[in-house]
Every structure is written in structure tokens, then in C-alpha cells.
Amino acid sequence: AAGGNGDNHLAYCFAEVEGYSKFGSYTGNGAADGPFVYTGFRPAFLMVKRTDTTTSWYMYDNKRDSINLAGKLLQADNNSAEATSTTNAFDLVSNGFKARGTGGTVNGSSGTFVYMAFAEMPFKYANAR
């Protein structure tokens, strides 16, 4: 049980850094032309979780899917093998990401989703030479 007496807990805590990481939420529309989420950078890693139903934490990256459509996914909260989906997929674009499937796990109509994204080429504190 969450918060139970004697239970072990683990927390991962992150802070946004402009141009490096972004955390937030979006509302799904259930359409193949899903919502666009602005991050200010092209995500190299994206993790999404629907909060108004019971679903897994879905993870996407630009290494296993080097071109769009990013549909190869892993689930952070279980030991399932990599899956490929066109209904629970994204485009990872230069300034954010866009849901490109009708799947309820990442773009269910009126669903609430939380995300964390990390940049492909962090630039906030880059030093030019």
C-alpha cells in the first residue's frame, strides 16, 4: 500500500532545466492528429503516463526510433519486452513532441497525461569555442 507503515519507498526527483529537461501534462484528443506539446528542444527521451486511468509508464527514445514515427516503447513499471505501436506513438520534433496515434494510453480523448522529456542536444549552458 502506498505510504504504508514499514513499506519501502523510492523517489526519483527531477528539476526542469531550460533547454535540457521539461515536465508537465497535456490533454489527449483521441485523434491521429494528436496534441502537440512544446518543450523548447527535440526530445531524446520521453516518458508518458495517463493519470485518470490505470496504465503503464510508456518510454520512447530517439535511439531505437531514429526517425518519426516513434512507436517502439518500453514500460517502466513492468518487465515486458519492447513493443511497437502505431496507436500509442509520437513524433519527436525539433521543439517538442506530438501524439500521432489514437491509443488511449498516450492520447485518449479528454485523458490527462503527465510527461518527462530530456533533450537530444542540451543547449542552455553550452559553451561555444
PDB file of C-alpha atoms in Angstrom:
ATOM      1  CA  ALA A   1       0.000   0.000   0.000  1.00  0.00           C
ATOM      2  CA  ALA A   2       1.300   3.440  -0.835  1.00  0.00           C
ATOM      3  CA  GLY A   3       2.596   5.150   2.267  1.00  0.00           C
ATOM      4  CA  GLY A   4       2.060   2.029   4.347  1.00  0.00           C
ATOM      5  CA  ASN A   5       3.877   1.648   7.641  1.00  0.00           C
ATOM      6  CA  GLY A   6       7.024  -0.413   7.146  1.00  0.00           C
ATOM      7  CA  ASP A   7       6.860  -0.297   3.322  1.00  0.00           C
ATOM      8  CA  ASN A   8       9.970   0.586   1.356  1.00  0.00           C
ATOM      9  CA  HIS A   9       9.692   3.583  -0.963  1.00  0.00           C
ATOM     10  CA  LEU A  10      11.840   5.017  -3.728  1.00  0.00           C
ATOM     11  CA  ALA A  11      11.509   8.513  -5.183  1.00  0.00           C
ATOM     12  CA  TYR A  12      13.121   9.956  -8.288  1.00  0.00           C
ATOM     13  CA  CYS A  13      13.187  13.748  -8.130  1.00  0.00           C
ATOM     14  CA  PHE A  14      13.963  15.969 -11.117  1.00  0.00           C
ATOM     15  CA  ALA A  15      14.099  19.710 -11.730  1.00  0.00           C
ATOM     16  CA  GLU A  16      13.480  21.389 -15.068  1.00  0.00           C
ATOM     17  CA  VAL A  17      16.480  22.924 -16.777  1.00  0.00           C
ATOM     18  CA  GLU A  18      15.632  25.133 -19.752  1.00  0.00           C
ATOM     19  CA  GLY A  19      16.853  23.514 -22.954  1.00  0.00           C
ATOM     20  CA  TYR A  20      17.623  20.222 -21.172  1.00  0.00           C
ATOM     21  CA  SER A  21      14.520  18.834 -19.438  1.00  0.00           C
ATOM     22  CA  LYS A  22      10.788  19.523 -19.329  1.00  0.00           C
ATOM     23  CA  PHE A  23       7.990  18.082 -17.193  1.00  0.00           C
ATOM     24  CA  GLY A  24       4.285  18.728 -17.450  1.00  0.00           C
ATOM     25  CA  SER A  25       0.907  17.487 -18.558  1.00  0.00           C
ATOM     26  CA  TYR A  26      -1.365  17.552 -21.587  1.00  0.00           C
ATOM     27  CA  THR A  27      -4.909  16.551 -22.509  1.00  0.00           C
ATOM     28  CA  GLY A  28      -5.487  13.906 -25.170  1.00  0.00           C
ATOM     29  CA  ASN A  29      -7.884  14.371 -28.074  1.00  0.00           C
ATOM     30  CA  GLY A  30      -8.196  10.746 -29.258  1.00  0.00           C
ATOM     31  CA  ALA A  31      -7.300  11.691 -32.860  1.00  0.00           C
ATOM     32  CA  ALA A  32      -4.432  10.545 -35.095  1.00  0.00           C
ATOM     33  CA  ASP A  33      -3.527  14.254 -35.271  1.00  0.00           C
ATOM     34  CA  GLY A  34      -2.944  14.430 -31.519  1.00  0.00           C
ATOM     35  CA  PRO A  35      -1.905  17.297 -29.278  1.00  0.00           C
ATOM     36  CA  PHE A  36       1.471  18.992 -29.668  1.00  0.00           C
ATOM     37  CA  VAL A  37       3.498  19.631 -26.509  1.00  0.00           C
ATOM     38  CA  TYR A  38       6.145  22.365 -26.643  1.00  0.00           C
ATOM     39  CA  THR A  39       9.373  21.560 -24.784  1.00  0.00           C
ATOM     40  CA  GLY A  40      11.768  24.010 -26.464  1.00  0.00           C
ATOM     41  CA  PHE A  41      14.005  21.144 -27.653  1.00  0.00           C
ATOM     42  CA  ARG A  42      13.868  17.870 -29.574  1.00  0.00           C
ATOM     43  CA  PRO A  43      13.324  15.095 -27.031  1.00  0.00           C
ATOM     44  CA  ALA A  44      15.847  12.257 -26.952  1.00  0.00           C
ATOM     45  CA  PHE A  45      13.828  10.521 -24.209  1.00  0.00           C
ATOM     46  CA  LEU A  46      10.122  10.791 -23.436  1.00  0.00           C
ATOM     47  CA  MET A  47       8.126   9.086 -20.698  1.00  0.00           C
ATOM     48  CA  VAL A  48       4.323   9.426 -20.584  1.00  0.00           C
ATOM     49  CA  LYS A  49       1.693   8.242 -18.078  1.00  0.00           C
ATOM     50  CA  ARG A  50      -2.075   8.617 -18.202  1.00  0.00           C
ATOM     51  CA  THR A  51      -3.270   9.776 -14.784  1.00  0.00           C
ATOM     52  CA  ASP A  52      -7.050   9.367 -14.961  1.00  0.00           C
ATOM     53  CA  THR A  53      -6.990   5.569 -15.590  1.00  0.00           C
ATOM     54  CA  THR A  54      -4.702   2.686 -14.723  1.00  0.00           C
ATOM     55  CA  THR A  55      -1.968   2.437 -17.364  1.00  0.00           C
ATOM     56  CA  SER A  56       1.759   1.833 -17.523  1.00  0.00           C
ATOM     57  CA  TRP A  57       4.545   4.386 -17.800  1.00  0.00           C
ATOM     58  CA  TYR A  58       5.443   4.367 -21.524  1.00  0.00           C
ATOM     59  CA  MET A  59       9.012   5.262 -22.571  1.00  0.00           C
ATOM     60  CA  TYR A  60      10.198   6.358 -26.028  1.00  0.00           C
ATOM     61  CA  ASP A  61      13.604   7.463 -27.304  1.00  0.00           C
ATOM     62  CA  ASN A  62      15.395   8.597 -30.431  1.00  0.00           C
ATOM     63  CA  LYS A  63      17.917   5.741 -30.457  1.00  0.00           C
ATOM     64  CA  ARG A  64      15.502   2.872 -31.063  1.00  0.00           C
ATOM     65  CA  ASP A  65      13.375   5.117 -33.327  1.00  0.00           C
ATOM     66  CA  SER A  66      15.807   7.453 -35.074  1.00  0.00           C
ATOM     67  CA  ILE A  67      13.112   8.764 -37.455  1.00  0.00           C
ATOM     68  CA  ASN A  68       9.462   9.500 -36.834  1.00  0.00           C
ATOM     69  CA  LEU A  69       7.086   7.745 -36.078  1.00  0.00           C
ATOM     70  CA  ALA A  70       8.465   6.881 -32.610  1.00  0.00           C
ATOM     71  CA  GLY A  71       6.443   3.794 -31.767  1.00  0.00           C
ATOM     72  CA  LYS A  72       8.987   1.469 -30.122  1.00  0.00           C
ATOM     73  CA  LEU A  73       8.224   1.590 -26.427  1.00  0.00           C
ATOM     74  CA  LEU A  74       9.196   0.156 -23.097  1.00  0.00           C
ATOM     75  CA  GLN A  75       7.078   0.119 -19.958  1.00  0.00           C
ATOM     76  CA  ALA A  76       8.864   1.442 -16.878  1.00  0.00           C
ATOM     77  CA  ASP A  77       6.634  -0.312 -14.353  1.00  0.00           C
ATOM     78  CA  ASN A  78       6.844  -3.900 -15.589  1.00  0.00           C
ATOM     79  CA  ASN A  79       9.270  -6.302 -17.258  1.00  0.00           C
ATOM     80  CA  SER A  80       7.517  -6.542 -20.635  1.00  0.00           C
ATOM     81  CA  ALA A  81       9.692  -6.782 -23.719  1.00  0.00           C
ATOM     82  CA  GLU A  82       9.940  -3.852 -26.125  1.00  0.00           C
ATOM     83  CA  ALA A  83       6.719  -3.336 -28.058  1.00  0.00           C
ATOM     84  CA  THR A  84       5.954  -1.454 -31.248  1.00  0.00           C
ATOM     85  CA  SER A  85       2.747   0.528 -31.568  1.00  0.00           C
ATOM     86  CA  THR A  86       1.246   2.836 -34.159  1.00  0.00           C
ATOM     87  CA  THR A  87      -1.732   3.728 -31.969  1.00  0.00           C
ATOM     88  CA  ASN A  88       0.421   4.739 -28.969  1.00  0.00           C
ATOM     89  CA  ALA A  89       3.154   6.634 -30.818  1.00  0.00           C
ATOM     90  CA  PHE A  90       4.685  10.102 -31.101  1.00  0.00           C
ATOM     91  CA  ASP A  91       6.565  12.359 -33.453  1.00  0.00           C
ATOM     92  CA  LEU A  92       9.666  13.722 -31.698  1.00  0.00           C
ATOM     93  CA  VAL A  93      10.161  17.113 -33.358  1.00  0.00           C
ATOM     94  CA  SER A  94      12.632  19.996 -33.083  1.00  0.00           C
ATOM     95  CA  ASN A  95      10.724  21.831 -30.349  1.00  0.00           C
ATOM     96  CA  GLY A  96       8.622  19.168 -28.626  1.00  0.00           C
ATOM     97  CA  PHE A  97       6.519  16.102 -29.335  1.00  0.00           C
ATOM     98  CA  LYS A  98       3.177  15.304 -30.925  1.00  0.00           C
ATOM     99  CA  ALA A  99       0.885  12.361 -30.243  1.00  0.00           C
ATOM    100  CA  ARG A 100       0.312  10.528 -33.537  1.00  0.00           C
ATOM    101  CA  GLY A 101      -1.956   7.703 -32.504  1.00  0.00           C
ATOM    102  CA  THR A 102      -5.480   7.183 -31.251  1.00  0.00           C
ATOM    103  CA  GLY A 103      -4.415   4.876 -28.410  1.00  0.00           C
ATOM    104  CA  GLY A 104      -5.869   5.633 -25.018  1.00  0.00           C
ATOM    105  CA  THR A 105      -2.539   5.127 -23.263  1.00  0.00           C
ATOM    106  CA  VAL A 106      -0.955   8.272 -24.763  1.00  0.00           C
ATOM    107  CA  ASN A 107      -3.817  10.172 -26.431  1.00  0.00           C
ATOM    108  CA  GLY A 108      -7.186   9.075 -25.059  1.00  0.00           C
ATOM    109  CA  SER A 109      -9.921  11.640 -25.664  1.00  0.00           C
ATOM    110  CA  SER A 110     -10.069  14.077 -22.715  1.00  0.00           C
ATOM    111  CA  GLY A 111      -7.488  11.982 -20.868  1.00  0.00           C
ATOM    112  CA  THR A 112      -4.908  13.658 -18.646  1.00  0.00           C
ATOM    113  CA  PHE A 113      -1.281  12.708 -19.231  1.00  0.00           C
ATOM    114  CA  VAL A 114       1.941  13.597 -17.430  1.00  0.00           C
ATOM    115  CA  TYR A 115       5.298  13.521 -19.179  1.00  0.00           C
ATOM    116  CA  MET A 116       9.000  13.970 -18.690  1.00  0.00           C
ATOM    117  CA  ALA A 117      11.294  14.772 -21.593  1.00  0.00           C
ATOM    118  CA  PHE A 118      15.059  15.138 -21.901  1.00  0.00           C
ATOM    119  CA  ALA A 119      16.780  16.934 -24.788  1.00  0.00           C
ATOM    120  CA  GLU A 120      18.673  15.379 -27.661  1.00  0.00           C
ATOM    121  CA  MET A 121      21.133  18.314 -27.772  1.00  0.00           C
ATOM    122  CA  PRO A 122      21.015  20.273 -24.493  1.00  0.00           C
ATOM    123  CA  PHE A 123      21.966  23.888 -25.129  1.00  0.00           C
ATOM    124  CA  LYS A 124      21.115  26.054 -22.125  1.00  0.00           C
ATOM    125  CA  TYR A 125      24.644  26.201 -20.720  1.00  0.00           C
ATOM    126  CA  ALA A 126      26.649  25.227 -23.814  1.00  0.00           C
ATOM    127  CA  ASN A 127      30.000  26.960 -24.285  1.00  0.00           C
ATOM    128  CA  ALA A 128      30.986  27.895 -27.820  1.00  0.00           C
ATOM    129  CA  ARG A 129      34.638  27.979 -28.859  1.00  0.00           C
TER     130      ARG A 129
END
